XYZ file of N, CA and C in Angstrom:
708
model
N -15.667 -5.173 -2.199
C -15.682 -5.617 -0.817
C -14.342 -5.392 -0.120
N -13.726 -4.520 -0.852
C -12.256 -4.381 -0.539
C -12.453 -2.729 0.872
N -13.544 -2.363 0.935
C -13.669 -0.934 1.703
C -13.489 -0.012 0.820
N -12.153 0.720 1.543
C -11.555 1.902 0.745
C -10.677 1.524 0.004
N -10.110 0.019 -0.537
C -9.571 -0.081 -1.488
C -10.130 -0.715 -2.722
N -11.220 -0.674 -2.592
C -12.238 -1.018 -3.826
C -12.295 0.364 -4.813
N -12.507 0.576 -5.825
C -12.790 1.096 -7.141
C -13.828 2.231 -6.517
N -13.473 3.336 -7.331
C -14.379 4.029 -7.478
C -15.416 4.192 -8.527
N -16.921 4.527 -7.783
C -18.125 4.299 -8.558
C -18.434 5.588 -8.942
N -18.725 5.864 -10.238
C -19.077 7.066 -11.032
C -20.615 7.383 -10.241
N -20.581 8.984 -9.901
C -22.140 9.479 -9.631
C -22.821 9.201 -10.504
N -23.949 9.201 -10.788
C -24.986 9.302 -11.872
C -25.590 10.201 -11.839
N -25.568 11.123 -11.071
C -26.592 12.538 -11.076
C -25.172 13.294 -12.126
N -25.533 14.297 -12.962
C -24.373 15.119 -13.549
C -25.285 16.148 -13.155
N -24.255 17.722 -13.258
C -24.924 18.570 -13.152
C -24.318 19.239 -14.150
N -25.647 20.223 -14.217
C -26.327 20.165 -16.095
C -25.545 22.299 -16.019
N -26.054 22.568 -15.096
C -25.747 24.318 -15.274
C -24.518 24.272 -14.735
N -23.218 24.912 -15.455
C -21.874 25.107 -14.039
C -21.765 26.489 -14.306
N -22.424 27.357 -15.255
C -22.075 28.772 -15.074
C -20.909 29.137 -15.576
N -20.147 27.938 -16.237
C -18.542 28.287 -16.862
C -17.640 28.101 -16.010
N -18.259 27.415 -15.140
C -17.324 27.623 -13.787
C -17.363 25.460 -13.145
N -16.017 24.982 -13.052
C -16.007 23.693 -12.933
C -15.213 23.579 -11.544
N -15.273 22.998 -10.547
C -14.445 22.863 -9.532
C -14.601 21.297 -9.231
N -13.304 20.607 -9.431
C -13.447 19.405 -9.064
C -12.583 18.582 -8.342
N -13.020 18.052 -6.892
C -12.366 17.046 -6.013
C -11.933 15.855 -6.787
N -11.046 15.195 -6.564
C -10.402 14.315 -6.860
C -9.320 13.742 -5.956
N -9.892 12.343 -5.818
C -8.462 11.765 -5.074
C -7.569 10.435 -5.400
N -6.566 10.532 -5.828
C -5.393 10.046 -6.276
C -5.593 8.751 -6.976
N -5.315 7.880 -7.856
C -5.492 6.660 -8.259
C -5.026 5.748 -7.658
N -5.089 4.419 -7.736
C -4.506 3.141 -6.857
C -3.030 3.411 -7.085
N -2.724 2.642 -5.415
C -1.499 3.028 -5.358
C -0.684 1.386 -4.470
N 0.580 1.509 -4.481
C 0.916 0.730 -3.409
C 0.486 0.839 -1.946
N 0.616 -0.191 -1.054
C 0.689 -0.019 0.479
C 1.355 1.443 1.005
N 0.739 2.581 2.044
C 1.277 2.637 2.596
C 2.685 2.489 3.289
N 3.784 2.759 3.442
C 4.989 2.358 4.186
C 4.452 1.490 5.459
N 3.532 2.086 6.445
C 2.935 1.783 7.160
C 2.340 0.180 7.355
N 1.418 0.530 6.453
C 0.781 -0.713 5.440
C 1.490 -1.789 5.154
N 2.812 -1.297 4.681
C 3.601 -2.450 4.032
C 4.050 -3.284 4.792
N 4.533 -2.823 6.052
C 5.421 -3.329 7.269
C 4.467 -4.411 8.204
N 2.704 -3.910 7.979
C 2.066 -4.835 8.366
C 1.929 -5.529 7.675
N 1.589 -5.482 6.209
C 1.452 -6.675 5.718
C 2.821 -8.060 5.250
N 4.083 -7.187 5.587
C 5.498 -8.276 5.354
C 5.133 -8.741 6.968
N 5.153 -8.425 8.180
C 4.990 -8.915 9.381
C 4.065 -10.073 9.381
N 2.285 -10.105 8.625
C 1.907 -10.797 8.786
C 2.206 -12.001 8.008
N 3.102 -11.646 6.633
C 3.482 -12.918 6.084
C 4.429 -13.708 6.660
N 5.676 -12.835 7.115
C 6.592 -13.800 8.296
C 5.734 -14.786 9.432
N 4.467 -14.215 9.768
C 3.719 -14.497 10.928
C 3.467 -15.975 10.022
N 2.854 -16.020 9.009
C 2.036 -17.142 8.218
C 3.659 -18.289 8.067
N 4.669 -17.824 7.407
C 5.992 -18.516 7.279
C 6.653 -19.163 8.303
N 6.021 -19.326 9.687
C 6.339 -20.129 10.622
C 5.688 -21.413 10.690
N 5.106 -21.704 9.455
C 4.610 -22.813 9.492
C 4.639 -24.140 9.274
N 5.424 -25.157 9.982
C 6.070 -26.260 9.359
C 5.759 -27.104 8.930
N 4.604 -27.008 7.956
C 3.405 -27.788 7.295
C 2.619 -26.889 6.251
N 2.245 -27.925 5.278
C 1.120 -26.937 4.293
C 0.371 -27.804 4.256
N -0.390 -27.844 4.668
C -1.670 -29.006 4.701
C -2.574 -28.928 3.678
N -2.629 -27.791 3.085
C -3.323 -27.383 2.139
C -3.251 -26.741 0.765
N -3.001 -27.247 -0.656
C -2.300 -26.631 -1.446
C -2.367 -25.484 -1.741
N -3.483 -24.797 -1.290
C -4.053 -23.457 -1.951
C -2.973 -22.660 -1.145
N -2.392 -23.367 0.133
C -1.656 -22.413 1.192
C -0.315 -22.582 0.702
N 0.458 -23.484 -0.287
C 1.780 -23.861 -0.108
C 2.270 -22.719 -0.957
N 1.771 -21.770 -1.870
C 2.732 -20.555 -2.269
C 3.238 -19.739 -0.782
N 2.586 -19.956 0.037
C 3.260 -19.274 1.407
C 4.549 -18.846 1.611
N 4.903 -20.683 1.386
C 6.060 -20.627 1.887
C 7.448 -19.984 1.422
N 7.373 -20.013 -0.015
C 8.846 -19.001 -0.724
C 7.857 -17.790 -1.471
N 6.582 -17.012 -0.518
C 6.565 -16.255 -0.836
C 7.145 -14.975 -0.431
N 7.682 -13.663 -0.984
C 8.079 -12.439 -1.081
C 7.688 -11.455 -1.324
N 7.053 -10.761 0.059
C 7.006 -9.272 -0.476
C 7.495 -8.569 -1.486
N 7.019 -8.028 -2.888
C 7.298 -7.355 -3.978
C 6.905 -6.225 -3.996
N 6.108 -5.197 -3.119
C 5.447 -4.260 -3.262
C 5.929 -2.982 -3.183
N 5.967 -1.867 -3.799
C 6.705 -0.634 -3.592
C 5.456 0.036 -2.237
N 5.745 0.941 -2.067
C 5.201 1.710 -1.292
C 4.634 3.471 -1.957
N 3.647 3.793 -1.075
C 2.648 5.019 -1.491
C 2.901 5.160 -3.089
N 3.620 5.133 -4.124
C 3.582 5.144 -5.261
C 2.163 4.490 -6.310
N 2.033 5.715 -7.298
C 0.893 5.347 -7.904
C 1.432 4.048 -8.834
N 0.982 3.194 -8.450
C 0.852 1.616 -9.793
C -0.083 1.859 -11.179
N 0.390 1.187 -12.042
C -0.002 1.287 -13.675
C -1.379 1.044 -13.631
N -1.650 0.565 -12.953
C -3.871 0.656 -12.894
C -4.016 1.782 -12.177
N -3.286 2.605 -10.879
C -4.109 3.474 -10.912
C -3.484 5.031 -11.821
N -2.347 4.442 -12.406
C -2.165 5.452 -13.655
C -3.440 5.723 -15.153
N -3.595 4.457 -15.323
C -4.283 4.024 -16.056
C -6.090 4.907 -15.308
N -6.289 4.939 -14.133
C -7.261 5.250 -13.465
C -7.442 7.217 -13.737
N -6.188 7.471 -14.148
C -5.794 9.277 -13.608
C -6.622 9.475 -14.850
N -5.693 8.651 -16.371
C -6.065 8.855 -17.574
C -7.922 9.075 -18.066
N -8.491 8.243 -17.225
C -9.650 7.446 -17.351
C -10.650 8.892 -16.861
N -10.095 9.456 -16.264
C -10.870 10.639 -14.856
C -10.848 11.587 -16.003
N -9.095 11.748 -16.400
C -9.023 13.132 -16.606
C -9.887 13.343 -18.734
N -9.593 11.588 -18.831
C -10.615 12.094 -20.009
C -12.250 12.186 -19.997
N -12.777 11.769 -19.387
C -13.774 12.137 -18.753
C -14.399 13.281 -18.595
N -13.605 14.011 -17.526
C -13.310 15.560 -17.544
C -13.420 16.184 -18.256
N -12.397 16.056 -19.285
C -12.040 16.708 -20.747
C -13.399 16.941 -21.519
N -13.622 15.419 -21.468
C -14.984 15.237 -22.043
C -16.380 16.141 -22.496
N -16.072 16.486 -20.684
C -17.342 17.041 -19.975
C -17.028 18.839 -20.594
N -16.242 18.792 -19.889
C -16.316 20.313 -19.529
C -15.210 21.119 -20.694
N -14.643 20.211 -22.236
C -13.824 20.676 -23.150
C -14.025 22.041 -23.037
N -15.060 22.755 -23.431
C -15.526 24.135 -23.870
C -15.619 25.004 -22.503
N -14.763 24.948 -21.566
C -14.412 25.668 -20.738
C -13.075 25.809 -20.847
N -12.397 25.217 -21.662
C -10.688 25.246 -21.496
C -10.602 25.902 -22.825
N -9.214 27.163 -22.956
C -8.749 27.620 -23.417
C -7.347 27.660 -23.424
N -6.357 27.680 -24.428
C -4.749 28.506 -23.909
C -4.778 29.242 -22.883
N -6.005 30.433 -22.891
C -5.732 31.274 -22.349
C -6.471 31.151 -20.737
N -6.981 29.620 -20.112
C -7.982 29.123 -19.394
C -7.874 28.088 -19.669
N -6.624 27.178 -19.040
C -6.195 25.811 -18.269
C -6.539 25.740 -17.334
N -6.771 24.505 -16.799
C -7.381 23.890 -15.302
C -5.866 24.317 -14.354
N -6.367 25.262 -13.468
C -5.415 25.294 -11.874
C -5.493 23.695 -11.423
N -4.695 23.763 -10.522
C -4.461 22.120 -10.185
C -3.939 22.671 -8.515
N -4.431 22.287 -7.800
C -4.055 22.430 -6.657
C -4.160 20.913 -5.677
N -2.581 20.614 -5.488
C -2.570 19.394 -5.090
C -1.837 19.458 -3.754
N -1.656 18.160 -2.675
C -0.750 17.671 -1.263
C 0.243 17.545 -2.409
N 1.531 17.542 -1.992
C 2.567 17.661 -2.486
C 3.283 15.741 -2.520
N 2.388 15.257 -2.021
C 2.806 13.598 -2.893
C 2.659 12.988 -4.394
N 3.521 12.262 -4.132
C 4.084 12.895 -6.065
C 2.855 11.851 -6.892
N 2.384 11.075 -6.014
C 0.902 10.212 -6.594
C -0.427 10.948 -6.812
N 0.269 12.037 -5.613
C -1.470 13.164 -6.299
C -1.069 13.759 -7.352
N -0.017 14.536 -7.182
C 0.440 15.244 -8.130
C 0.102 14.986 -9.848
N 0.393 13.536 -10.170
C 0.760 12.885 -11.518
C -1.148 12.696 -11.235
N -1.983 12.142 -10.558
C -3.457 12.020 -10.592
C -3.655 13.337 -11.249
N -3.274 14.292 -10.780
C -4.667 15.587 -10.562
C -3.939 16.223 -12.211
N -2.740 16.024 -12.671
C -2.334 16.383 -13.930
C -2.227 15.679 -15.273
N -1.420 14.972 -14.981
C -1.538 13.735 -16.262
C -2.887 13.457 -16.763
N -3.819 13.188 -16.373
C -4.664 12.672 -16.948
C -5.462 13.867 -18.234
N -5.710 14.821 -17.629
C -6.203 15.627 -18.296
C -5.537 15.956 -19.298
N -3.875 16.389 -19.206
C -3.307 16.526 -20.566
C -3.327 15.487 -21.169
N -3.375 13.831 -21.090
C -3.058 12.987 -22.189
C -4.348 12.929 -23.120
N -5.803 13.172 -21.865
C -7.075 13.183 -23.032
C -6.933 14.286 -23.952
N -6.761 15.775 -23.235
C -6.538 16.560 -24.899
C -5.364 16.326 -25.986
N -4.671 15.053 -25.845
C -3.708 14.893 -26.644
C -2.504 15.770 -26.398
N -2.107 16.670 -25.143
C -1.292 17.367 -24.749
C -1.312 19.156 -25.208
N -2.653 19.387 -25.312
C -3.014 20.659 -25.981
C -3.475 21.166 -24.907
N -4.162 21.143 -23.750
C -4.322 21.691 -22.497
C -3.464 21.280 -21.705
N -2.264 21.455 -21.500
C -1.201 20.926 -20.111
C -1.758 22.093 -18.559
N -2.699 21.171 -17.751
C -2.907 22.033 -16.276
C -1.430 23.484 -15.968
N -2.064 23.867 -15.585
C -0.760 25.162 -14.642
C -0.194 24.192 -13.892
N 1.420 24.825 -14.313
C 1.913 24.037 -12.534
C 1.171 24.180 -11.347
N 0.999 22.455 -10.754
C 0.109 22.618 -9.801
C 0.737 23.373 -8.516
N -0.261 23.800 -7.871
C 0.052 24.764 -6.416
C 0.373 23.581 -5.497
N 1.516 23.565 -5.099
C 1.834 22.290 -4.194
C 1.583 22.557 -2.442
N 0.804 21.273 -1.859
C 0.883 22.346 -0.274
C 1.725 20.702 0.520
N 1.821 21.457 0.791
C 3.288 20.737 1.756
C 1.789 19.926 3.434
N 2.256 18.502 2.968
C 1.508 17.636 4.057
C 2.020 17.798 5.914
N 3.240 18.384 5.210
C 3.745 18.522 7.070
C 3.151 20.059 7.425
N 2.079 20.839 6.846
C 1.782 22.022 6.812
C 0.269 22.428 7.387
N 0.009 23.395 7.083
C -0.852 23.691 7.061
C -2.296 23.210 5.826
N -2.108 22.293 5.860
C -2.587 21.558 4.687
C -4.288 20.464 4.844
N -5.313 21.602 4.362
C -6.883 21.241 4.351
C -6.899 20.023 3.331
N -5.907 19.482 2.731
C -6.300 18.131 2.030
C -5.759 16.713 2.642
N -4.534 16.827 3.694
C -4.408 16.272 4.351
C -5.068 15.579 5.880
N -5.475 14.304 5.440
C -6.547 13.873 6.513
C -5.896 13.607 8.322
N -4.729 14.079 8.247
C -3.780 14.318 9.457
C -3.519 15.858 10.436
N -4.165 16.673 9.302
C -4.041 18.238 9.860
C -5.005 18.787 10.808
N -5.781 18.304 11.302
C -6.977 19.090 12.399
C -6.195 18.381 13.329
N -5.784 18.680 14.622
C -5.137 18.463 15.797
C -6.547 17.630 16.441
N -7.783 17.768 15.827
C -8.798 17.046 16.632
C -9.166 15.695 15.787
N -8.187 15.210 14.922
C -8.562 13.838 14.291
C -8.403 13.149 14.832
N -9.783 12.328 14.592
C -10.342 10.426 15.021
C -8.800 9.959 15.164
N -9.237 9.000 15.958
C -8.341 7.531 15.979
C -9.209 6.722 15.940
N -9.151 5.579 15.184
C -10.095 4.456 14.929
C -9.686 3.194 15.608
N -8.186 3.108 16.060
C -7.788 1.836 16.717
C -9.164 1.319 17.856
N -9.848 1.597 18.712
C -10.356 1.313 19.208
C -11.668 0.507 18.726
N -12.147 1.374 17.637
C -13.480 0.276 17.171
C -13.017 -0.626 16.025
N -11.633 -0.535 15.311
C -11.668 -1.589 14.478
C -10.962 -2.750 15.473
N -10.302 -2.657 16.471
C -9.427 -3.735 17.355
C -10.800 -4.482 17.548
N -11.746 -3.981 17.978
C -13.233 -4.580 18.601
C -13.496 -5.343 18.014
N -13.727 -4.857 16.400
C -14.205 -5.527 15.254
C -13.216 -6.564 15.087
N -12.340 -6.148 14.724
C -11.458 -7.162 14.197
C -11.303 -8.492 15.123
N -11.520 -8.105 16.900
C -11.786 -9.390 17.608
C -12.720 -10.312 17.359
N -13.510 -9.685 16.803
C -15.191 -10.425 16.552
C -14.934 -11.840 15.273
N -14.509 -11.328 14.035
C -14.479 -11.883 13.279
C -13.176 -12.388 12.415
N -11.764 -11.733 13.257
C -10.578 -12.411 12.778
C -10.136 -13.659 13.662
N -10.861 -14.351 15.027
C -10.071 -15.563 15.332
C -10.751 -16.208 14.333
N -12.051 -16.865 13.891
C -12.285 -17.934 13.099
C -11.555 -18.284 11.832
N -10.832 -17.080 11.656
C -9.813 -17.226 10.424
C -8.628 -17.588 10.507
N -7.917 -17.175 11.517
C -6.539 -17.328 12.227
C -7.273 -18.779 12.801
N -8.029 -19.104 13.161
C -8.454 -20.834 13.622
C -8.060 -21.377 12.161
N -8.921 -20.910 11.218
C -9.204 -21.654 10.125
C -7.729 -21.852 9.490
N -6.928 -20.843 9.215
C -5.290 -20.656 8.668
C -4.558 -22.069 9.679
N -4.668 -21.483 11.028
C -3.375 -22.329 11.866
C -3.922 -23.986 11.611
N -5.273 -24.805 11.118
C -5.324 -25.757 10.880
C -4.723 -26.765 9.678
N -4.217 -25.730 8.677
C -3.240 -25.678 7.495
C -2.128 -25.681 7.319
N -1.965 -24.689 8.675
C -0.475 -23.851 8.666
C -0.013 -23.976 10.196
N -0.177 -25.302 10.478
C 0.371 -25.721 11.915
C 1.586 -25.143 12.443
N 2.067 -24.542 13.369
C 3.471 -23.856 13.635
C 2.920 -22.457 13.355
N 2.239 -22.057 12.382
C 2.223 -20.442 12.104
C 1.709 -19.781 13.416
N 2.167 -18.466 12.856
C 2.350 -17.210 14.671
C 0.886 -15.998 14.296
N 0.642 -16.601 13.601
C -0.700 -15.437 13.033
C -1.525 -15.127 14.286
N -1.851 -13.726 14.244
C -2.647 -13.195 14.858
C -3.847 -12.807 14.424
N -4.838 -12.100 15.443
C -5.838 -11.525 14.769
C -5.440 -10.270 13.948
N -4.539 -9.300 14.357
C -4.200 -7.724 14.028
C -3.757 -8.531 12.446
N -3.063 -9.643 12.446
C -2.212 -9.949 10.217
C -3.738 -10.234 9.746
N -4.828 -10.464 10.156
C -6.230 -10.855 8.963
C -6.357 -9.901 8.253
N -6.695 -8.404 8.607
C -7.112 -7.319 8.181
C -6.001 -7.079 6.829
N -4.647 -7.244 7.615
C -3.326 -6.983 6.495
C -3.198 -7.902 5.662
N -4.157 -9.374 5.538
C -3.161 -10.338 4.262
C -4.299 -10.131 3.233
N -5.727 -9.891 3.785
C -7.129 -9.499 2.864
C -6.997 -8.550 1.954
N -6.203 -7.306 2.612
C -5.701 -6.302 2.010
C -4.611 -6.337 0.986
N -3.806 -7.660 1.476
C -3.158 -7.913 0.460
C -3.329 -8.331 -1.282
N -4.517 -8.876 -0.612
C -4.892 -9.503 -1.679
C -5.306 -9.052 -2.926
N -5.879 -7.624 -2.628
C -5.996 -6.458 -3.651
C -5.146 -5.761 -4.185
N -3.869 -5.167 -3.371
C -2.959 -4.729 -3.861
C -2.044 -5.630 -4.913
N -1.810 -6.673 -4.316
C -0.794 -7.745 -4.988
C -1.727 -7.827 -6.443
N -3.162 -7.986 -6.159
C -3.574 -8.176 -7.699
C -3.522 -7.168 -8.926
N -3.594 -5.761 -8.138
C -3.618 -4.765 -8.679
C -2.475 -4.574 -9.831
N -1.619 -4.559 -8.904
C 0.003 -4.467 -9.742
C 0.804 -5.498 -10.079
N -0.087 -6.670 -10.404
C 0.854 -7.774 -11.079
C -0.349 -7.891 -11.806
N -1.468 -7.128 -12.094
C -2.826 -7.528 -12.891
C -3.202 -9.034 -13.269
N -2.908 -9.917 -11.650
C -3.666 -11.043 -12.397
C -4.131 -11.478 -10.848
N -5.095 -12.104 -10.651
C -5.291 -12.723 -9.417
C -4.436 -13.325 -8.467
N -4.217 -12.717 -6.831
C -3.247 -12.587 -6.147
C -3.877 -13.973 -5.955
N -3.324 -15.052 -5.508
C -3.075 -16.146 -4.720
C -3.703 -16.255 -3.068
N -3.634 -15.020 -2.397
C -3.932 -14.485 -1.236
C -5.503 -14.396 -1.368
N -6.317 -14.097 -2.726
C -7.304 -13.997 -2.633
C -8.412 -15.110 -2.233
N -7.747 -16.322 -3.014
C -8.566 -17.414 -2.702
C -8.630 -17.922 -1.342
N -7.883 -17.691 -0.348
C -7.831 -18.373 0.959
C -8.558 -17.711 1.730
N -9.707 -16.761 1.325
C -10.446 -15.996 2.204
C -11.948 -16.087 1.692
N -13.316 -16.114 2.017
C -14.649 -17.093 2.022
C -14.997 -15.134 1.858
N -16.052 -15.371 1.091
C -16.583 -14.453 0.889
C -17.640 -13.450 2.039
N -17.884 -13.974 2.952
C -17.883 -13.683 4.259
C -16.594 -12.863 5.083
N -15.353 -13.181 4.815
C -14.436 -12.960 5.144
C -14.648 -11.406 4.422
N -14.759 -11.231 2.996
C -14.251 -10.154 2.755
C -15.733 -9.026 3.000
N -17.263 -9.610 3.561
C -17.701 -8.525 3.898
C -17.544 -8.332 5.102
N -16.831 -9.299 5.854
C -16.631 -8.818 7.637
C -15.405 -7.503 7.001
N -13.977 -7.764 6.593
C -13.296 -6.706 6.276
C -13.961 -5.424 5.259
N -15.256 -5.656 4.803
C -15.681 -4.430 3.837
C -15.943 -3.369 5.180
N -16.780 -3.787 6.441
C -17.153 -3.188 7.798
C -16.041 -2.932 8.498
N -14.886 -3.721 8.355
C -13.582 -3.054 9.495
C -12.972 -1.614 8.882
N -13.176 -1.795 7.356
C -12.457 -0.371 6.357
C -13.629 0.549 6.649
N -14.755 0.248 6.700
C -15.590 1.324 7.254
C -15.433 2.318 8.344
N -15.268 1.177 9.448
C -15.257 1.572 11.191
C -13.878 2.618 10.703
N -12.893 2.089 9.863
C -11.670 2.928 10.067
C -12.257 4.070 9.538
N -11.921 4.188 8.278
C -12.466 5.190 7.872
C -13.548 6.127 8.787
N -14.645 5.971 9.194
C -15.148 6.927 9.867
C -15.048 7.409 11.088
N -14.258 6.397 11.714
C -13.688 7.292 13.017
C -12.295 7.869 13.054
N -11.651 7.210 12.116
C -9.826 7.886 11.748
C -9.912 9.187 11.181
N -11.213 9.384 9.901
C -10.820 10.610 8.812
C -12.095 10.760 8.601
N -13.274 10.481 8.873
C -14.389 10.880 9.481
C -14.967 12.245 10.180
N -16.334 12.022 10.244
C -16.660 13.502 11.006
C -16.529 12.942 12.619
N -16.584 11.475 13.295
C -17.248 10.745 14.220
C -16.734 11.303 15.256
């Protein structure tokens, strides 16, 4: 219920003929926030830290809490995620790889795809197939894997602001009755929900952030990661 930061679900259709021939998409394992990302989600915690009351215990880690989070860097679950793919892979398609017929690797030149689209595959053969150096394409470029390169890409601000009006005051109601004094807006809901996944991700134990949100809460945000997604990097 996390959107696009929920887990990826294995197809169940396989296909049975490849002709010797394997071509496979792949995109990057869990990672930190965004830079972007990050700046909203430390903003909305300052926003919550104006609060000169905890009325509620579930809320009082608030107050000496600290942003810990690195940024775009792949984290040890979604390292752990590359491994998981690339043995898989291995799995599948062993008897297409040779010395002489390693997997090309053609990656965006961020160093989280990079270590995704390679590592994994060499650690399942035990380091006996190492990919070709991957073909790196530069994101400030001419670059078909980058969801920023068509001069005609979505902007989504408009239908998630909508959304997010709909169903982030009852929460920011529900918070400021706890957190009397706090400056929360509707725009920090989307960013502390989100938090709540990342922070769990890379400290692998249940973020604190998670419990203060009703399970309602997280399918109104499963529909705001939607709206983004398909009008930001979308066909819409």
């Amino acid at each position: 219920m996390h959107g696009y930061l929920s887990e990826f679900l294995s197809y169940e259709l396989l296909f049975a003929h490849l002709n010797a021939t394997c071509v496979k998409l792949q995109r990057h394992g869990a990672r930190f926030p965004t830079i972007g990302a990050a700046a909203k989600m430390a903003t909305a915690i300052l926003n919550a830290q104006q609060a000169i009351a905890y009325l509620d215990p579930a809320f009082e880690f608030i107050k000496d809490w600290e942003y810990d989070l690195g940024y775009d860097d792949l984290i040890n679950y979604g390292a752990a995620q590359s491994f998981e793919t690339g043995e898989e892979t291995y799995k599948r398609y062993s008897t297409l790889v040779s010395q002489d017929n390693v997997p090309f690797v053609r990656a965006s030149d961020g160093t989280r795809v990079v270590l995704s689209a390679t590592d994994g595959f060499e650690y399942a053969s035990s380091g006996i197939f190492i990919p070709s150096a991957p073909l790196l394409i530069s994101e400030s470029g001419n670059d078909t894997l980058d969801d920023k390169m068509c001069p005609n890409a979505g902007d989504s601000d408009a239908q998630t602001e909508q959304w997010q009006d709909v169903f982030a005051p009852t929460i920011v109601e529900r918070f400021q009755k706890v957190l009397p004094g706090s400056t929360l807006t509707n725009a920090d809901i989307p960013n502390l929900i989100a938090l709540c996944a990342f922070d769990t991700l890379y400290k692998e134990v249940q973020s604190p952030w998670c419990g203060l949100f009703t399970l309602e809460d997280y399918w109104d945000y499963e529909y705001y990661g939607a709206l983004d997604k398909y009008y930001n990097t979308g066909y819409a």
